């Protein structure tokens, strides 16, 4: 029995080492694919060579019944992690036009002055008028906060934004986004491998919502939040603080841990420490169900009815240029 247990233990250990090697080896291949310096050919070469080396070590270990390849692989992986640790975020790159300016804010009493509020006029994704503005907002006149969700495919995936409204009819939207370099395309997998920095954009609704509904053919929903004025004010100021922090300390975007929803949750958590965690904070398409559950939106009607009422896509597309876009998307 003792010999049998030893054999089972050896098999379990080998299986565990095999699994760890496979997972870490796959991570290493993807890390090299997305972050190795150079062009696509260099990325592919580094990733393929790494994969072949890992496979060769595994075959050698199995064929020769030797632990030496495991030690060699451990040294390879330590070297890879050493290189990975050298990757640092930066605000100094050749950025795409729509994320070329960093938002910052200055707070004087109730008055908040935002520098670099985006107000582009979009005709296509590649044809637009560039406008970066400095705007001031009096938080004593803050009257609403709306969660805006934009879907482009799967019902489980959406981009979440927060729009704040004032009693003069103005709205400003805060959106946590990837900061793409010029000519770069978004990759959700690349978001796991430090491919992008994070940026907090403040923009006019006729820019940041209209471009999604009218140019990119996304499907947008606006959910008025049940939030008292002190909480709205605190959340607004949290966005300003986050923007200023990103100016001083750039951060990498992460598809899971540092995305458009998890960062909002972390800010809201500072305001309400009792706010519960939920997997729907990761699957952002289901965020309305979470908001409904915690009472942040109207609970007097079922979530499906609330979702139908929240859809603004057609209203946005039917709003002509020059019209009051914010009023149009909130029309009954």
Short mmCIF file of C-alpha atoms in Angstrom, two decimals:
data_model
loop_
_atom_site.label_atom_id
_atom_site.label_comp_id
_atom_site.label_asym_id
_atom_site.label_seq_id
_atom_site.Cartn_x
_atom_site.Cartn_y
_atom_site.Cartn_z
CA UNK A 1 0.00 0.00 0.00
CA UNK A 2 2.86 2.39 0.82
CA UNK A 3 4.42 1.80 -2.59
CA UNK A 4 1.05 2.34 -4.27
CA UNK A 5 0.54 5.63 -2.44
CA UNK A 6 4.03 6.76 -3.45
CA UNK A 7 3.25 5.98 -7.07
CA UNK A 8 -0.01 7.89 -6.87
CA UNK A 9 1.76 10.79 -5.21
CA UNK A 10 4.42 10.79 -7.92
CA UNK A 11 1.75 10.76 -10.64
CA UNK A 12 -0.13 13.61 -8.95
CA UNK A 13 3.08 15.63 -8.63
CA UNK A 14 3.98 15.08 -12.28
CA UNK A 15 0.45 16.03 -13.34
CA UNK A 16 0.59 19.20 -11.23
CA UNK A 17 3.99 20.16 -12.63
CA UNK A 18 2.71 19.49 -16.14
CA UNK A 19 -0.30 21.72 -15.59
CA UNK A 20 1.80 24.52 -14.08
CA UNK A 21 4.30 24.27 -16.93
CA UNK A 22 1.55 24.34 -19.56
CA UNK A 23 -0.26 27.34 -18.04
CA UNK A 24 2.89 29.35 -17.35
CA UNK A 25 4.35 28.40 -20.72
CA UNK A 26 1.21 29.56 -22.52
CA UNK A 27 1.27 32.81 -20.53
CA UNK A 28 4.89 33.33 -21.49
CA UNK A 29 4.15 32.75 -25.18
CA UNK A 30 1.33 35.29 -25.13
CA UNK A 31 3.39 37.80 -23.13
CA UNK A 32 6.12 37.64 -25.76
CA UNK A 33 3.58 37.83 -28.57
CA UNK A 34 2.03 41.02 -27.24
CA UNK A 35 4.93 42.79 -25.55
CA UNK A 36 8.23 41.73 -27.14
CA UNK A 37 9.89 44.82 -28.68
CA UNK A 38 9.83 45.03 -32.46
CA UNK A 39 7.24 44.34 -35.11
CA UNK A 40 4.89 41.43 -35.77
CA UNK A 41 7.69 39.20 -37.10
CA UNK A 42 9.71 39.67 -33.90
CA UNK A 43 6.63 38.99 -31.76
CA UNK A 44 5.87 35.76 -33.64
CA UNK A 45 9.51 34.61 -33.58
CA UNK A 46 9.89 35.14 -29.84
CA UNK A 47 6.58 33.46 -29.04
CA UNK A 48 7.29 30.44 -31.28
CA UNK A 49 10.84 29.95 -29.99
CA UNK A 50 9.60 30.10 -26.40
CA UNK A 51 6.85 27.55 -27.13
CA UNK A 52 9.27 25.19 -28.88
CA UNK A 53 11.73 25.42 -25.98
CA UNK A 54 8.98 24.61 -23.45
CA UNK A 55 7.74 21.65 -25.51
CA UNK A 56 11.31 20.34 -25.96
CA UNK A 57 11.96 20.49 -22.21
CA UNK A 58 8.71 18.68 -21.45
CA UNK A 59 9.53 15.92 -23.98
CA UNK A 60 13.07 15.58 -22.59
CA UNK A 61 11.75 15.33 -19.04
CA UNK A 62 9.25 12.59 -19.98
CA UNK A 63 11.61 10.60 -22.21
CA UNK A 64 14.61 10.69 -19.84
CA UNK A 65 12.64 10.69 -16.58
CA UNK A 66 14.76 13.63 -15.52
CA UNK A 67 14.07 16.62 -13.30
CA UNK A 68 16.80 18.67 -14.98
CA UNK A 69 14.45 20.18 -17.62
CA UNK A 70 12.19 21.43 -14.83
CA UNK A 71 15.11 23.33 -13.32
CA UNK A 72 16.05 24.75 -16.72
CA UNK A 73 12.48 25.84 -17.31
CA UNK A 74 12.33 27.47 -13.88
CA UNK A 75 15.40 29.55 -14.76
CA UNK A 76 13.86 30.49 -18.13
CA UNK A 77 10.67 31.57 -16.43
CA UNK A 78 12.49 33.63 -13.81
CA UNK A 79 14.31 35.42 -16.65
CA UNK A 80 11.00 36.03 -18.42
CA UNK A 81 9.48 37.49 -15.24
CA UNK A 82 12.55 39.69 -14.83
CA UNK A 83 11.97 41.10 -18.32
CA UNK A 84 8.23 41.47 -17.58
CA UNK A 85 9.01 43.54 -14.49
CA UNK A 86 10.86 46.05 -16.66
CA UNK A 87 7.68 46.92 -18.56
CA UNK A 88 6.35 50.18 -17.15
CA UNK A 89 3.39 52.35 -18.20
CA UNK A 90 4.04 55.74 -19.76
CA UNK A 91 2.21 58.90 -20.73
CA UNK A 92 4.82 59.67 -23.38
CA UNK A 93 3.85 57.82 -26.58
CA UNK A 94 2.42 58.71 -29.99
CA UNK A 95 -1.26 58.47 -29.02
CA UNK A 96 -4.38 58.21 -31.15
CA UNK A 97 -6.15 61.57 -31.53
CA UNK A 98 -9.14 60.71 -29.33
CA UNK A 99 -6.91 59.84 -26.35
CA UNK A 100 -4.04 62.22 -27.03
CA UNK A 101 -4.82 64.58 -24.12
CA UNK A 102 -4.96 63.67 -20.45
CA UNK A 103 -7.85 64.93 -18.35
CA UNK A 104 -7.05 66.94 -15.24
CA UNK A 105 -9.14 68.88 -12.77
CA UNK A 106 -8.91 71.76 -10.35
CA UNK A 107 -11.34 72.00 -7.44
CA UNK A 108 -12.09 75.32 -5.77
CA UNK A 109 -14.94 74.98 -3.33
CA UNK A 110 -17.91 73.72 -5.33
CA UNK A 111 -16.38 74.76 -8.67
CA UNK A 112 -14.54 72.11 -10.67
CA UNK A 113 -12.53 73.14 -13.74
CA UNK A 114 -11.78 70.28 -16.11
CA UNK A 115 -8.96 70.63 -18.62
CA UNK A 116 -9.07 68.56 -21.83
CA UNK A 117 -12.78 67.74 -22.06
CA UNK A 118 -13.26 66.03 -25.42
CA UNK A 119 -15.89 67.43 -27.78
CA UNK A 120 -15.17 65.84 -31.16
CA UNK A 121 -17.59 65.97 -34.08
CA UNK A 122 -17.47 62.50 -35.65
CA UNK A 123 -18.39 61.67 -39.23
CA UNK A 124 -16.56 58.32 -39.34
CA UNK A 125 -13.98 56.66 -37.11
CA UNK A 126 -11.28 58.24 -39.27
CA UNK A 127 -12.98 61.54 -40.12
CA UNK A 128 -13.67 63.95 -37.25
CA UNK A 129 -13.18 67.48 -36.01
CA UNK A 130 -10.85 67.69 -33.02
CA UNK A 131 -11.94 69.84 -30.08
CA UNK A 132 -10.39 69.74 -26.60
CA UNK A 133 -11.96 72.21 -24.20
CA UNK A 134 -11.65 73.57 -20.67
CA UNK A 135 -14.98 73.55 -18.87
CA UNK A 136 -16.14 74.52 -15.40
CA UNK A 137 -18.91 72.82 -13.42
CA UNK A 138 -20.53 73.95 -10.19
CA UNK A 139 -21.24 70.88 -8.07
CA UNK A 140 -23.93 72.80 -6.19
CA UNK A 141 -25.92 72.53 -9.44
CA UNK A 142 -25.31 68.82 -10.01
CA UNK A 143 -28.70 67.12 -10.37
CA UNK A 144 -28.26 63.67 -11.95
CA UNK A 145 -25.97 60.71 -12.55
CA UNK A 146 -26.66 58.16 -15.29
CA UNK A 147 -24.92 54.89 -16.09
CA UNK A 148 -24.45 54.47 -19.84
CA UNK A 149 -23.76 51.03 -21.30
CA UNK A 150 -22.65 50.48 -24.87
CA UNK A 151 -22.86 47.00 -26.46
CA UNK A 152 -21.13 45.93 -29.68
CA UNK A 153 -21.59 42.14 -29.79
CA UNK A 154 -22.06 39.77 -26.88
CA UNK A 155 -24.82 40.62 -24.37
CA UNK A 156 -22.28 39.87 -21.64
CA UNK A 157 -19.84 42.57 -22.76
CA UNK A 158 -20.42 46.31 -22.71
CA UNK A 159 -18.50 49.49 -22.14
CA UNK A 160 -19.68 51.37 -19.05
CA UNK A 161 -19.62 55.16 -18.71
CA UNK A 162 -20.96 57.65 -16.18
CA UNK A 163 -22.80 60.81 -17.20
CA UNK A 164 -23.35 63.68 -14.75
CA UNK A 165 -26.07 66.25 -15.41
CA UNK A 166 -26.42 69.83 -14.19
CA UNK A 167 -29.48 72.03 -13.81
CA UNK A 168 -28.51 74.15 -16.83
CA UNK A 169 -28.93 71.11 -19.09
CA UNK A 170 -25.24 70.36 -19.53
CA UNK A 171 -23.85 66.83 -19.16
CA UNK A 172 -20.33 65.51 -18.94
CA UNK A 173 -19.46 61.83 -19.38
CA UNK A 174 -16.53 60.09 -17.68
CA UNK A 175 -15.22 56.98 -19.39
CA UNK A 176 -12.33 54.73 -18.36
CA UNK A 177 -10.75 53.50 -21.61
CA UNK A 178 -7.64 51.99 -23.11
CA UNK A 179 -5.16 54.56 -24.33
CA UNK A 180 -4.39 53.37 -27.85
CA UNK A 181 -1.28 54.38 -29.68
CA UNK A 182 -1.74 55.82 -33.16
CA UNK A 183 -2.78 53.05 -35.57
CA UNK A 184 -3.25 50.52 -32.75
CA UNK A 185 -6.33 48.31 -32.48
CA UNK A 186 -8.04 47.14 -29.29
CA UNK A 187 -7.43 43.56 -28.18
CA UNK A 188 -9.19 42.11 -25.14
CA UNK A 189 -6.43 39.48 -24.84
CA UNK A 190 -3.76 42.16 -25.18
CA UNK A 191 -5.47 43.87 -22.25
CA UNK A 192 -4.19 41.04 -20.03
CA UNK A 193 -0.59 41.61 -21.13
CA UNK A 194 0.15 45.28 -20.49
CA UNK A 195 -0.45 46.23 -24.11
CA UNK A 196 -2.38 49.40 -23.22
CA UNK A 197 -2.27 52.19 -20.70
CA UNK A 198 -5.44 53.43 -18.96
CA UNK A 199 -6.97 56.82 -19.64
CA UNK A 200 -9.95 58.56 -18.08
CA UNK A 201 -11.81 60.55 -20.72
CA UNK A 202 -14.29 63.34 -19.96
CA UNK A 203 -16.43 64.17 -22.96
CA UNK A 204 -19.64 65.74 -24.17
CA UNK A 205 -22.50 63.27 -24.64
CA UNK A 206 -22.80 64.31 -28.30
CA UNK A 207 -19.24 63.07 -28.73
CA UNK A 208 -18.71 59.96 -26.65
CA UNK A 209 -22.22 58.49 -26.93
CA UNK A 210 -23.02 59.59 -30.48
CA UNK A 211 -19.79 58.12 -31.87
CA UNK A 212 -20.77 54.73 -30.48
CA UNK A 213 -24.37 54.72 -31.67
CA UNK A 214 -24.07 56.62 -34.94
CA UNK A 215 -20.57 55.77 -36.14
CA UNK A 216 -19.62 52.42 -34.61
CA UNK A 217 -23.13 50.90 -34.71
CA UNK A 218 -23.12 50.07 -31.00
CA UNK A 219 -26.29 49.68 -28.96
CA UNK A 220 -26.49 52.10 -26.02
CA UNK A 221 -28.58 52.20 -22.85
CA UNK A 222 -28.92 54.99 -20.29
CA UNK A 223 -29.92 54.14 -16.69
CA UNK A 224 -30.74 57.03 -14.32
CA UNK A 225 -29.17 56.23 -10.97
CA UNK A 226 -30.88 56.60 -7.62
CA UNK A 227 -28.21 58.59 -5.84
CA UNK A 228 -28.40 61.48 -3.39
CA UNK A 229 -26.55 64.69 -4.14
CA UNK A 230 -23.70 64.20 -1.61
CA UNK A 231 -22.97 60.79 -3.13
CA UNK A 232 -23.13 62.16 -6.68
CA UNK A 233 -20.78 64.93 -5.69
CA UNK A 234 -18.35 62.50 -4.05
CA UNK A 235 -18.38 60.22 -7.11
CA UNK A 236 -17.75 63.16 -9.46
CA UNK A 237 -14.79 64.24 -7.33
CA UNK A 238 -13.51 60.64 -7.31
CA UNK A 239 -13.34 60.79 -11.10
CA UNK A 240 -11.42 64.07 -10.92
CA UNK A 241 -9.01 62.59 -8.38
CA UNK A 242 -8.49 59.49 -10.53
CA UNK A 243 -7.78 61.66 -13.59
CA UNK A 244 -5.18 63.66 -11.68
CA UNK A 245 -3.56 60.46 -10.41
CA UNK A 246 -3.23 59.13 -13.97
CA UNK A 247 -1.49 62.35 -14.98
CA UNK A 248 1.11 61.84 -12.26
CA UNK A 249 1.24 58.03 -12.31
CA UNK A 250 0.30 56.23 -15.53
CA UNK A 251 -1.19 52.75 -15.17
CA UNK A 252 -1.65 49.75 -17.40
CA UNK A 253 -5.16 48.76 -18.45
CA UNK A 254 -6.20 45.23 -17.50
CA UNK A 255 -9.19 43.53 -19.10
CA UNK A 256 -10.32 42.07 -15.75
CA UNK A 257 -8.79 43.94 -12.83
CA UNK A 258 -8.58 47.50 -14.15
CA UNK A 259 -11.37 48.09 -16.66
CA UNK A 260 -14.26 50.51 -17.16
CA UNK A 261 -16.42 48.89 -14.46
CA UNK A 262 -13.98 47.69 -11.82
CA UNK A 263 -12.43 51.15 -11.51
CA UNK A 264 -15.86 52.72 -11.06
CA UNK A 265 -16.65 50.09 -8.43
CA UNK A 266 -13.43 50.83 -6.56
CA UNK A 267 -14.30 54.54 -6.50
CA UNK A 268 -17.88 53.84 -5.39
CA UNK A 269 -16.55 51.48 -2.72
CA UNK A 270 -14.71 54.38 -1.11
CA UNK A 271 -18.03 56.21 -0.84
CA UNK A 272 -20.08 53.19 0.27
CA UNK A 273 -17.85 50.51 1.86
CA UNK A 274 -20.85 48.18 2.09
CA UNK A 275 -21.26 47.96 -1.69
CA UNK A 276 -21.21 44.21 -2.45
CA UNK A 277 -18.92 42.56 -4.97
CA UNK A 278 -20.57 40.61 -7.78
CA UNK A 279 -19.34 38.70 -10.84
CA UNK A 280 -21.53 40.99 -12.96
CA UNK A 281 -18.94 43.68 -12.31
CA UNK A 282 -16.65 41.61 -14.56
CA UNK A 283 -19.31 40.71 -17.14
CA UNK A 284 -20.20 44.34 -17.72
CA UNK A 285 -23.11 43.56 -20.03
CA UNK A 286 -25.01 42.36 -16.97
CA UNK A 287 -24.26 45.45 -14.91
CA UNK A 288 -27.94 46.60 -15.05
CA UNK A 289 -28.96 43.47 -13.15
CA UNK A 290 -26.39 44.30 -10.48
CA UNK A 291 -27.58 47.92 -10.25
CA UNK A 292 -31.16 46.68 -9.98
CA UNK A 293 -30.20 44.23 -7.24
CA UNK A 294 -28.46 46.85 -5.06
CA UNK A 295 -31.22 49.43 -5.60
CA UNK A 296 -29.11 51.85 -7.63
CA UNK A 297 -31.79 52.03 -10.36
CA UNK A 298 -35.60 51.97 -10.39
CA UNK A 299 -36.75 48.74 -8.73
CA UNK A 300 -40.47 49.41 -9.21
CA UNK A 301 -40.40 47.65 -12.60
CA UNK A 302 -38.80 44.37 -13.73
CA UNK A 303 -35.27 44.56 -15.10
CA UNK A 304 -36.38 43.64 -18.64
CA UNK A 305 -38.85 46.52 -18.72
CA UNK A 306 -36.22 48.82 -17.29
CA UNK A 307 -33.77 47.75 -20.00
CA UNK A 308 -36.30 48.47 -22.75
CA UNK A 309 -36.95 51.91 -21.30
CA UNK A 310 -33.22 52.60 -21.02
CA UNK A 311 -32.39 51.96 -24.70
CA UNK A 312 -31.36 55.22 -26.39
CA UNK A 313 -29.83 53.94 -29.65
CA UNK A 314 -32.67 54.94 -31.96
CA UNK A 315 -33.09 58.30 -30.26
CA UNK A 316 -29.39 59.01 -30.71
CA UNK A 317 -29.42 58.02 -34.37
CA UNK A 318 -32.50 60.12 -35.07
CA UNK A 319 -31.04 63.21 -33.40
CA UNK A 320 -29.94 65.58 -36.21
CA UNK A 321 -26.62 67.47 -36.07
CA UNK A 322 -26.98 70.69 -34.12
CA UNK A 323 -29.88 69.42 -32.00
CA UNK A 324 -29.72 69.15 -28.20
CA UNK A 325 -28.36 65.59 -28.13
CA UNK A 326 -28.65 65.14 -24.35
CA UNK A 327 -32.30 66.21 -24.43
CA UNK A 328 -33.02 63.98 -27.43
CA UNK A 329 -31.72 60.76 -25.86
CA UNK A 330 -33.77 61.42 -22.72
CA UNK A 331 -37.02 62.17 -24.51
CA UNK A 332 -39.93 59.84 -23.53
#
